[in-house]
Amino acid sequence: FQSISLCDRYTDWMLNKVQEWEREESSATQSEVQNLSNKIKADEERMEKLVSVYLDGDIPKELYLKKKDTLMRSLAALRAKEKDFARGRKNRVEPLREWILDLKQADFLCSSDDLPALKQFVQKVGTNPVLNDTSPRFSVAAPFRFAAKRRASLLSAAPAARQSSV
């Protein structure tokens, strides 16, 4: 557990960065939703004008049908995007947050005697558990192998975390 763990000050620094990215994404999403709404409204207005022009007899039926088809496809695509936002887009940074919290939990479990919690954590992050000479061994998923290999560089890459802990 110790090889894949990070102490609280570094995981807190990483979680703050994730929170900052979430705020940026949230504001970008809000402006994107507003832009989509404006585009939908503009296409709906164009559709109304097209129907009015056609009903007045100012354009031929073939041209009307061609323009109507283009506008309908555009509206359908925009409404589909709007539904995706309404359902709540999957947060891009959520898997990163989960991984950081797992690193933090590994640090806590290093000094824990809570066997059910240890077992649950191993089942979550570990693969192929093996009991060898009464000592358990398991490999971990790729993100945790990355943390284990880069542990020293991860610790040195958080200058704000080091300064705040002193």
N, CA and C of each residue as an Amber inpcrd file, in Angstrom:
protein
   498
   0.8240000  -1.2060000   0.0000000   0.0000000   0.0000000   0.0000000
   0.8600000   1.2600000   0.0000000   1.9650000   1.1800000   0.7080000
   2.8000000   2.3620000   0.8260000   3.3610000   2.7970000  -0.5240000
   3.6380000   1.8510000  -1.4010000   4.2220000   2.2190000  -2.6970000
   3.2300000   2.9430000  -3.6020000   1.9330000   2.7660000  -3.3790000
   0.9350000   3.4490000  -4.2190000   0.2290000   4.5780000  -3.4750000
   0.7010000   4.9210000  -2.2920000   0.0160000   5.9400000  -1.4930000
   0.6920000   7.2970000  -1.6300000  -0.0870000   8.3220000  -1.3600000
   0.4360000   9.6820000  -1.2440000  -0.1300000  10.2920000   0.0250000
   0.6630000  11.0770000   0.7070000   0.2030000  11.6710000   1.9640000
  -0.8290000  12.7640000   1.6960000  -1.5050000  13.1620000   2.7570000
  -2.6140000  14.1080000   2.6580000  -2.2370000  15.4320000   2.0160000
  -1.0790000  15.9620000   2.3460000  -0.7630000  17.2860000   1.8030000
  -0.6510000  17.2670000   0.2850000  -0.1570000  16.1770000  -0.2930000
  -0.0420000  16.1010000  -1.7460000  -1.3710000  15.7570000  -2.4070000
  -2.1100000  14.8680000  -1.7890000  -3.4210000  14.5570000  -2.3690000
  -4.3490000  15.7570000  -2.2520000  -4.2350000  16.5130000  -1.1660000
  -5.0510000  17.7280000  -1.0350000  -4.6870000  18.7430000  -2.1180000
  -3.3920000  18.8810000  -2.3950000  -2.9540000  19.7830000  -3.4580000
  -3.5340000  19.3310000  -4.8080000  -3.4700000  18.0170000  -5.0560000
  -4.0030000  17.4780000  -6.3160000  -5.5180000  17.6600000  -6.3960000
  -6.2040000  17.4560000  -5.2910000  -7.6680000  17.6270000  -5.2880000
  -8.0410000  19.0910000  -5.5210000  -7.2500000  20.0110000  -5.0040000
  -7.5000000  21.4360000  -5.2710000  -7.3600000  21.7350000  -6.7610000
  -6.3570000  21.1330000  -7.4050000  -6.1870000  21.3220000  -8.8500000
  -7.3990000  20.7600000  -9.6090000  -7.8690000  19.6030000  -9.1940000
  -9.0410000  18.9950000  -9.8350000 -10.2530000  19.8950000  -9.6670000
 -10.4150000  20.4500000  -8.4770000 -11.5320000  21.3550000  -8.2170000
 -11.4440000  22.6020000  -9.0910000 -10.2400000  23.1050000  -9.2790000
 -10.0290000  24.2640000 -10.1520000 -10.4240000  23.9260000 -11.5940000
 -10.0350000  22.7410000 -12.0600000 -10.3850000  22.3160000 -13.4230000
 -11.8920000  22.1400000 -13.5650000 -12.5390000  21.6490000 -12.5100000
 -14.0010000  21.4840000 -12.5490000 -14.6970000  22.8340000 -12.6730000
 -14.2130000  23.8250000 -11.9290000 -14.8040000  25.1620000 -12.0280000
 -14.6540000  25.7170000 -13.4360000 -13.4660000  25.5410000 -14.0200000
 -13.2440000  26.0030000 -15.3940000 -14.1880000  25.2930000 -16.3590000
 -14.3330000  23.9950000 -16.1890000 -15.2150000  23.2200000 -17.0700000
 -16.6660000  23.6240000 -16.8860000 -17.0570000  23.8990000 -15.6610000
 -18.4270000  24.2940000 -15.3720000 -18.7710000  25.6150000 -16.0420000
 -17.8660000  26.5780000 -15.9390000 -18.1390000  27.8710000 -16.5740000
 -18.1530000  27.7350000 -18.0920000 -17.2780000  26.8970000 -18.6280000
 -17.2730000  26.6630000 -20.0750000 -18.5620000  25.9800000 -20.5040000
 -19.0470000  25.0550000 -19.7080000 -20.2830000  24.3400000 -20.0210000
 -21.4650000  25.2950000 -20.0140000 -21.5180000  26.1840000 -19.0390000
 -22.6270000  27.1380000 -18.9700000 -22.6540000  28.0380000 -20.1930000
 -21.4970000  28.5150000 -20.6170000 -21.4750000  29.3710000 -21.8020000
 -21.8260000  28.5760000 -23.0520000 -21.4220000  27.3110000 -23.0810000
 -21.7520000  26.4530000 -24.2230000 -23.2570000  26.1950000 -24.2980000
 -23.8910000  25.9850000 -23.1490000 -25.3460000  25.7860000 -23.1150000
 -26.0580000  27.0440000 -23.5920000 -25.5770000  28.2030000 -23.1760000
 -26.1710000  29.4640000 -23.6200000 -26.0270000  29.6210000 -25.1280000
 -24.8530000  29.2940000 -25.6620000 -24.6510000  29.3660000 -27.1150000
 -25.5790000  28.4210000 -27.8580000 -25.7500000  27.2100000 -27.3230000
 -26.6670000  26.2560000 -27.9520000 -28.0910000  26.7950000 -27.9640000
 -28.5180000  27.3600000 -26.8630000 -29.8700000  27.9230000 -26.7840000
 -30.0590000  29.0380000 -27.8100000 -29.0600000  29.8790000 -27.9460000
 -29.1360000  30.9700000 -28.9230000 -29.2070000  30.4260000 -30.3550000
 -28.4130000  29.3970000 -30.6400000 -28.4310000  28.8070000 -31.9790000
 -29.7710000  28.1480000 -32.2760000 -30.3430000  27.4720000 -31.2900000
 -31.6500000  26.8280000 -31.4770000 -32.7120000  27.8810000 -31.7560000
 -32.6780000  28.9440000 -30.9710000 -33.6560000  30.0220000 -31.1620000
 -33.5140000  30.6420000 -32.5530000 -32.2820000  30.8560000 -32.9990000
 -32.0440000  31.4430000 -34.3260000 -32.5430000  30.5060000 -35.4330000
 -32.2860000  29.2090000 -35.2900000 -32.7630000  28.2500000 -36.3060000
 -34.2860000  28.1660000 -36.3210000 -34.9000000  28.2330000 -35.1490000
 -36.3670000  28.2160000 -35.0960000 -36.9440000  29.4500000 -35.7870000
 -36.3180000  30.5960000 -35.5850000 -36.7750000  31.8200000 -36.2550000
 -36.6070000  31.7070000 -37.7650000 -35.4680000  31.1360000 -38.2070000
 -35.2630000  30.9300000 -39.6470000 -36.3320000  30.0140000 -40.2270000
 -36.6780000  28.9760000 -39.4630000 -37.7010000  28.0290000 -39.9210000
 -39.0400000  28.7510000 -40.0770000 -39.3960000  29.5750000 -39.1060000
 -40.6600000  30.3230000 -39.1980000 -40.6700000  31.2490000 -40.4100000
 -39.5530000  31.9210000 -40.6520000 -39.4600000  32.8130000 -41.8120000
 -39.5610000  32.0220000 -43.1100000 -38.9060000  30.8620000 -43.1440000
 -38.9540000  30.0280000 -44.3440000 -40.3770000  29.5810000 -44.6470000
 -41.0930000  29.1560000 -43.6110000 -42.4870000  28.7200000 -43.7980000
 -43.3400000  29.8980000 -44.2710000 -43.1310000  31.0490000 -43.6810000
 -43.9000000  32.2370000 -44.0900000 -43.6410000  32.5850000 -45.5530000
 -42.3710000  32.5610000 -45.9580000 -42.0150000  32.8800000 -47.3400000
 -42.6330000  31.8560000 -48.2940000 -42.6060000  30.5910000 -47.8910000
 -43.1820000  29.5400000 -48.7450000 -44.7020000  29.7050000 -48.8560000
 -45.3570000  29.9570000 -47.7050000 -46.8140000  30.1170000 -47.7180000
 -47.2430000  31.3500000 -48.5120000 -46.3960000  32.3620000 -48.5390000
 -46.6970000  33.5580000 -49.3310000 -46.4770000  33.3040000 -50.8200000
 -45.8570000  32.1740000 -51.1560000 -45.6230000  31.8300000 -52.5510000
 -44.4070000  32.5040000 -53.1490000 -43.4880000  32.9630000 -52.3080000
 -42.3140000  33.6850000 -52.7960000 -41.1660000  32.7700000 -53.2360000
 -41.1760000  31.4860000 -52.7890000 -40.1160000  30.5600000 -53.2160000
 -40.7570000  29.2760000 -53.7240000 -40.0970000  28.5790000 -54.6310000
 -40.6390000  27.3230000 -55.1590000 -40.5540000  26.2100000 -54.1060000
 -41.3970000  25.2130000 -54.2860000 -41.5060000  24.1170000 -53.3210000
 -40.1890000  23.3610000 -53.1630000 -39.4540000  23.1210000 -54.2560000
 -38.1910000  22.3660000 -54.1970000 -37.1610000  23.0740000 -53.3130000
 -37.0480000  24.3700000 -53.4940000 -36.1080000  25.1540000 -52.6940000
 -36.5370000  25.1630000 -51.2240000 -37.8400000  25.2970000 -51.0010000
 -38.3690000  25.2800000 -49.6410000 -38.0380000  23.9590000 -48.9520000
 -38.2870000  22.8400000 -49.6360000 -38.0310000  21.5240000 -49.0460000
 -36.5460000  21.3180000 -48.7490000 -35.6940000  21.7940000 -49.6460000
 -34.2540000  21.6610000 -49.4390000 -33.7990000  22.4590000 -48.2140000
 -34.2330000  23.7030000 -48.1170000 -33.8700000  24.5560000 -46.9750000
 -34.4790000  24.0280000 -45.6780000 -35.7070000  23.5480000 -45.7730000
 -36.3810000  23.0090000 -44.5820000 -35.6300000  21.7880000 -44.0560000
 -35.2000000  20.9050000 -44.9550000 -34.4590000  19.7110000 -44.5540000
 -33.1530000  20.0990000 -43.8460000 -32.4360000  21.0590000 -44.4030000
 -31.1890000  21.5280000 -43.7990000 -31.4340000  22.1000000 -42.4030000
 -32.4460000  22.9270000 -42.2770000 -32.7610000  23.5230000 -40.9730000
 -33.2130000  22.4790000 -39.9610000 -34.0040000  21.5160000 -40.3980000
 -34.4950000  20.4680000 -39.4860000 -33.3280000  19.6180000 -38.9630000
 -32.3930000  19.2800000 -39.8420000 -31.2330000  18.5000000 -39.4090000
 -30.3750000  19.2940000 -38.4110000 -30.2040000  20.5560000 -38.7030000
 -29.4350000  21.4180000 -37.8040000 -30.1120000  21.5250000 -36.4400000
 -31.4220000  21.7250000 -36.4440000 -32.1740000  21.8130000 -35.1830000
 -32.1000000  20.5090000 -34.3980000 -32.2260000  19.3880000 -35.0960000
 -32.1640000  18.0820000 -34.4190000 -30.8030000  17.8830000 -33.7510000
 -29.7370000  18.2360000 -34.4390000 -28.3940000  18.0860000 -33.8700000
 -28.2070000  18.9950000 -32.6530000 -28.6780000  20.2310000 -32.7690000
 -28.5500000  21.1660000 -31.6450000 -29.3680000  20.7100000 -30.4390000
 -30.5640000  20.2060000 -30.6960000 -31.4020000  19.7260000 -29.5810000
 -30.8000000  18.4900000 -28.9280000 -30.1680000  17.6370000 -29.7060000
 -29.5000000  16.4630000 -29.1320000 -28.3610000  16.8970000 -28.2140000
 -27.5820000  17.8840000 -28.6530000 -26.5080000  18.4110000 -27.7970000
 -27.0850000  19.0120000 -26.5220000 -28.1900000  19.7300000 -26.6650000
 -28.8240000  20.3530000 -25.5020000 -29.3010000  19.2960000 -24.5090000
 -29.8290000  18.1830000 -25.0090000 -30.2630000  17.0940000 -24.1270000
 -29.0760000  16.4900000 -23.3840000 -27.9460000  16.3650000 -24.0760000
 -26.7440000  15.8380000 -23.4220000 -26.3420000  16.7100000 -22.2370000
 -26.4190000  18.0210000 -22.4330000 -26.0830000  18.9220000 -21.3330000
 -27.1250000  18.8620000 -20.2290000 -28.3880000  18.7290000 -20.6090000
 -29.4580000  18.6690000 -19.6080000 -29.3210000  17.4150000 -18.7490000
 -28.9110000  16.3150000 -19.3560000 -28.7170000  15.0760000 -18.6060000
 -27.4880000  15.1510000 -17.7190000 -26.6800000  16.1270000 -17.9730000
 -25.4700000  16.2710000 -17.1660000 -24.3450000  15.4710000 -17.7640000
 -23.4770000  16.1620000 -18.4510000 -22.3320000  15.5010000 -19.0760000
 -21.4900000  14.8310000 -18.0140000 -20.9630000  13.7050000 -18.3590000
 -20.0570000  13.0120000 -17.4530000 -18.8500000  13.9000000 -17.2100000
 -18.5950000  14.1420000 -15.9650000 -17.4930000  15.0200000 -15.5940000
 -16.1660000  14.3690000 -15.9920000 -15.3840000  15.0870000 -16.7790000
 -14.1240000  14.5360000 -17.2760000 -13.1180000  14.2710000 -16.1640000
 -13.1460000  15.0630000 -15.1260000 -12.1310000  14.9350000 -14.0890000
 -12.5520000  14.0200000 -12.9420000 -13.7440000  13.4980000 -12.9890000
 -14.2080000  12.6320000 -11.8950000 -13.3530000  11.3700000 -11.7340000
 -12.9630000  10.6920000 -12.8090000 -12.0780000   9.5260000 -12.6120000
 -10.7500000   9.9150000 -11.9600000 -10.2430000  11.0890000 -12.2950000
  -9.0050000  11.5610000 -11.6780000  -9.2050000  11.7860000 -10.1840000
 -10.3400000  12.3890000  -9.8210000 -10.6380000  12.6140000  -8.4020000
 -10.7150000  11.2780000  -7.6590000 -11.3680000  10.2940000  -8.2570000
 -11.4840000   8.9630000  -7.6280000 -10.1000000   8.3570000  -7.3940000
  -9.2250000   8.4900000  -8.3900000  -7.8880000   7.9290000  -8.2860000
  -7.1060000   8.6110000  -7.1650000  -7.1960000   9.9150000  -7.0880000
  -6.4940000  10.6550000  -6.0350000  -7.0180000  10.2490000  -4.6610000
  -8.3240000  10.1050000  -4.5440000  -8.8970000   9.6780000  -3.2580000
  -8.4470000   8.2660000  -2.9040000  -8.2840000   7.4130000  -3.9210000
  -7.7670000   6.0640000  -3.6620000  -6.3180000   6.1220000  -3.1810000
  -5.5160000   7.0300000  -3.7530000  -4.1370000   7.1940000  -3.2860000
  -4.1160000   7.6490000  -1.8270000  -5.0480000   8.5410000  -1.5090000
  -5.1590000   9.0460000  -0.1360000  -5.5960000   7.9250000   0.8110000
  -6.5380000   7.1130000   0.3490000  -7.0080000   5.9990000   1.1750000
  -5.8880000   4.9800000   1.3830000  -5.0750000   4.7550000   0.3760000
  -3.9500000   3.8260000   0.5150000  -2.9990000   4.3040000   1.6030000
  -2.7750000   5.6130000   1.6770000  -1.9170000   6.1650000   2.7320000
  -2.5130000   5.8960000   4.1070000  -3.8220000   6.0580000   4.2250000
  -4.4920000   5.7910000   5.4980000  -4.4200000   4.3030000   5.8460000
  -4.6210000   3.4540000   4.8590000  -4.6540000   2.0110000   5.1060000
  -3.2720000   1.4290000   5.4050000  -2.2110000   2.1530000   5.0920000
  -0.8470000   1.6830000   5.4120000  -0.6960000   1.4010000   6.9010000
  -1.3500000   2.2070000   7.7010000  -1.2100000   2.0580000   9.1520000
  -2.4750000   1.5070000   9.8010000  -3.3530000   0.9390000   8.9980000
  -4.6280000   0.4450000   9.5240000  -4.5880000  -1.0660000   9.7440000
  -5.3300000  -1.5090000  10.7380000  -5.5000000  -2.9340000  10.9860000
  -6.9010000  -3.3880000  10.6140000  -7.6480000  -2.5500000   9.9290000
  -9.0180000  -2.8430000   9.5300000  -9.0000000  -3.7840000   8.3250000
  -9.0210000  -5.0890000   8.6060000  -8.8940000  -6.0860000   7.5400000
 -10.0090000  -6.0140000   6.4910000 -11.2690000  -5.8130000   6.8910000
 -12.2960000  -5.6910000   5.8420000 -12.0560000  -4.4940000   4.9130000
 -11.5850000  -3.3820000   5.4690000 -11.2910000  -2.2090000   4.6320000
 -10.1100000  -2.4970000   3.7120000  -9.0970000  -3.1840000   4.2400000
  -7.9440000  -3.5590000   3.4220000  -8.3720000  -4.4710000   2.2760000
  -9.2120000  -5.4540000   2.6080000  -9.6960000  -6.3940000   1.5910000
 -10.4850000  -5.6570000   0.5070000 -11.3520000  -4.7710000   0.9390000
 -12.1700000  -4.0210000  -0.0200000 -11.2990000  -3.1580000  -0.9280000
 -10.2780000  -2.5370000  -0.3540000  -9.3880000  -1.6960000  -1.1550000
  -8.6100000  -2.5340000  -2.1630000  -8.1020000  -3.6790000  -1.7260000
  -7.3640000  -4.5660000  -2.6360000  -8.2810000  -5.0270000  -3.7710000
  -9.5300000  -5.3360000  -3.4500000 -10.4660000  -5.7490000  -4.5000000
 -10.7390000  -4.6090000  -5.4740000 -10.7160000  -3.3920000  -4.9740000
 -10.9980000  -2.2410000  -5.8350000  -9.8310000  -1.9300000  -6.7670000
  -8.6170000  -1.8960000  -6.2390000  -7.4710000  -1.4630000  -7.0330000
  -6.5630000  -2.5980000  -7.4840000  -6.6870000  -3.7360000  -6.8660000
  -5.7680000  -4.8160000  -7.1660000  -6.3350000  -5.8420000  -8.1220000
  -5.4230000  -6.5570000  -8.7500000  -5.8210000  -7.6400000  -9.6270000
  -4.9510000  -8.8470000  -9.3180000  -5.4530000 -10.0050000  -9.5890000
  -4.7260000 -11.2610000  -9.4190000  -4.1020000 -11.4260000  -8.0300000
  -4.9180000 -11.4250000  -6.9740000  -4.3350000 -11.6330000  -5.6470000
  -3.7970000 -13.0660000  -5.5160000  -2.6500000 -13.1870000  -4.8530000
  -1.9940000 -14.4850000  -4.6700000  -1.4970000 -14.5550000  -3.2340000
  -1.6300000 -15.7330000  -2.6170000  -1.1060000 -15.9440000  -1.2650000
   0.1520000 -16.7840000  -1.4050000   1.2860000 -16.1970000  -1.1000000
   2.5830000 -16.8430000  -1.2480000   3.2800000 -16.8910000   0.1030000
   3.5500000 -18.0710000   0.6220000   4.2360000 -18.2050000   1.9070000
   3.5940000 -17.3370000   2.9780000   2.3140000 -17.4160000   3.1230000
   1.4790000 -16.6960000   4.0930000   1.5410000 -15.1710000   3.9550000
   2.0470000 -14.6680000   2.8640000   1.9780000 -13.2230000   2.6640000
   1.2510000 -12.9410000   1.3450000   0.2410000 -12.0820000   1.4460000
  -0.5520000 -11.7970000   0.2440000   0.2250000 -10.9190000  -0.7380000
   0.0410000 -11.1880000  -1.9980000   0.6430000 -10.3880000  -3.0650000
  -0.4420000 -10.1060000  -4.0970000  -0.3950000  -8.9060000  -4.6370000
  -1.3380000  -8.5610000  -5.7080000  -0.7160000  -7.4870000  -6.5740000
  -1.1420000  -7.4700000  -7.8020000  -0.6970000  -6.3900000  -8.6770000
  -1.8080000  -5.3480000  -8.6860000  -1.4690000  -4.1500000  -9.0850000
  -2.4490000  -3.0680000  -9.0830000  -2.7140000  -2.6100000 -10.5070000
  -3.8220000  -1.9090000 -10.6650000  -4.2060000  -1.3890000 -11.9700000
  -3.1900000  -0.3580000 -12.4530000  -3.1980000  -0.0920000 -13.7400000
  -2.2050000   0.7860000 -14.3850000  -2.0370000   2.1520000 -13.7160000
  -3.1090000   2.8730000 -13.3590000  -2.8860000   4.1780000 -12.7340000
  -2.1080000   4.0900000 -11.4150000  -2.2990000   3.0020000 -10.7010000
  -1.6020000   2.8460000  -9.4260000  -0.1540000   2.4290000  -9.6470000
   0.1090000   1.6630000 -10.7090000   1.5050000   1.3560000 -11.0610000
   2.2270000   2.6490000 -11.4350000   1.5270000   3.5300000 -12.1290000
   2.1080000   4.8360000 -12.4760000   2.4860000   5.5870000 -11.2010000
   1.5780000   5.6130000 -10.2340000   1.8610000   6.3210000  -8.9690000
   3.0490000   5.7000000  -8.2570000   3.1280000   4.3770000  -8.2650000
   4.2370000   3.7060000  -7.5960000   5.5660000   4.0220000  -8.2820000
   5.5770000   4.0260000  -9.6190000   6.8190000   4.2990000 -10.3530000
   7.2310000   5.7600000 -10.2460000   6.2580000   6.6400000 -10.1780000
   6.5410000   8.0740000 -10.2090000   6.3660000   8.7440000  -8.8500000
   6.3390000   7.9810000  -7.8110000   6.0580000   8.5200000  -6.4820000
   6.9960000   9.6650000  -6.1160000   8.2670000   9.4970000  -6.3560000
   9.2380000  10.5490000  -6.0060000   8.9990000  11.8080000  -6.8240000
   8.7350000  11.6560000  -8.1190000   8.5110000  12.8450000  -8.9420000
   7.1700000  13.4980000  -8.6150000   6.1750000  12.7070000  -8.2170000
   4.9040000  13.2900000  -7.7960000   5.0910000  14.1390000  -6.5500000
   5.9100000  13.6700000  -5.6450000   6.1400000  14.4140000  -4.4090000
   6.8920000  15.7100000  -4.6710000   7.8210000  15.7100000  -5.6100000
   8.5850000  16.9200000  -5.8880000   7.8360000  17.8740000  -6.8170000
   6.7640000  17.4230000  -7.4520000   6.0310000  18.2580000  -8.4090000
   4.9590000  19.1170000  -7.7590000   4.8350000  19.0870000  -6.4630000
   3.7780000  19.8420000  -5.7830000   4.3800000  20.9200000  -4.8920000
   4.9700000  21.9480000  -5.4690000   5.6280000  22.9670000  -4.6480000
   4.6540000  23.7110000  -3.7330000   3.4370000  23.9880000  -4.2040000
   2.4730000  24.6910000  -3.3680000   2.1120000  23.8560000  -2.1440000
   2.0610000  22.5480000  -2.3220000   1.7370000  21.6690000  -1.2030000
   2.8540000  21.6920000  -0.1690000   4.1010000  21.7070000  -0.6340000
   5.2230000  21.7420000   0.3060000   5.2460000  23.0340000   1.0910000
   4.9850000  24.1500000   0.4200000   5.0240000  25.4340000   1.0900000
   3.9170000  25.5600000   2.1260000   2.7330000  25.0710000   1.8120000
   1.6100000  25.2080000   2.7360000   1.7410000  24.3230000   3.9440000
   2.5500000  23.2590000   3.8560000   2.6590000  22.3450000   4.9880000
   3.7390000  22.7640000   5.9760000   4.5720000  23.7150000   5.6030000
   5.6840000  24.1350000   6.4750000   5.2180000  25.1540000   7.4680000
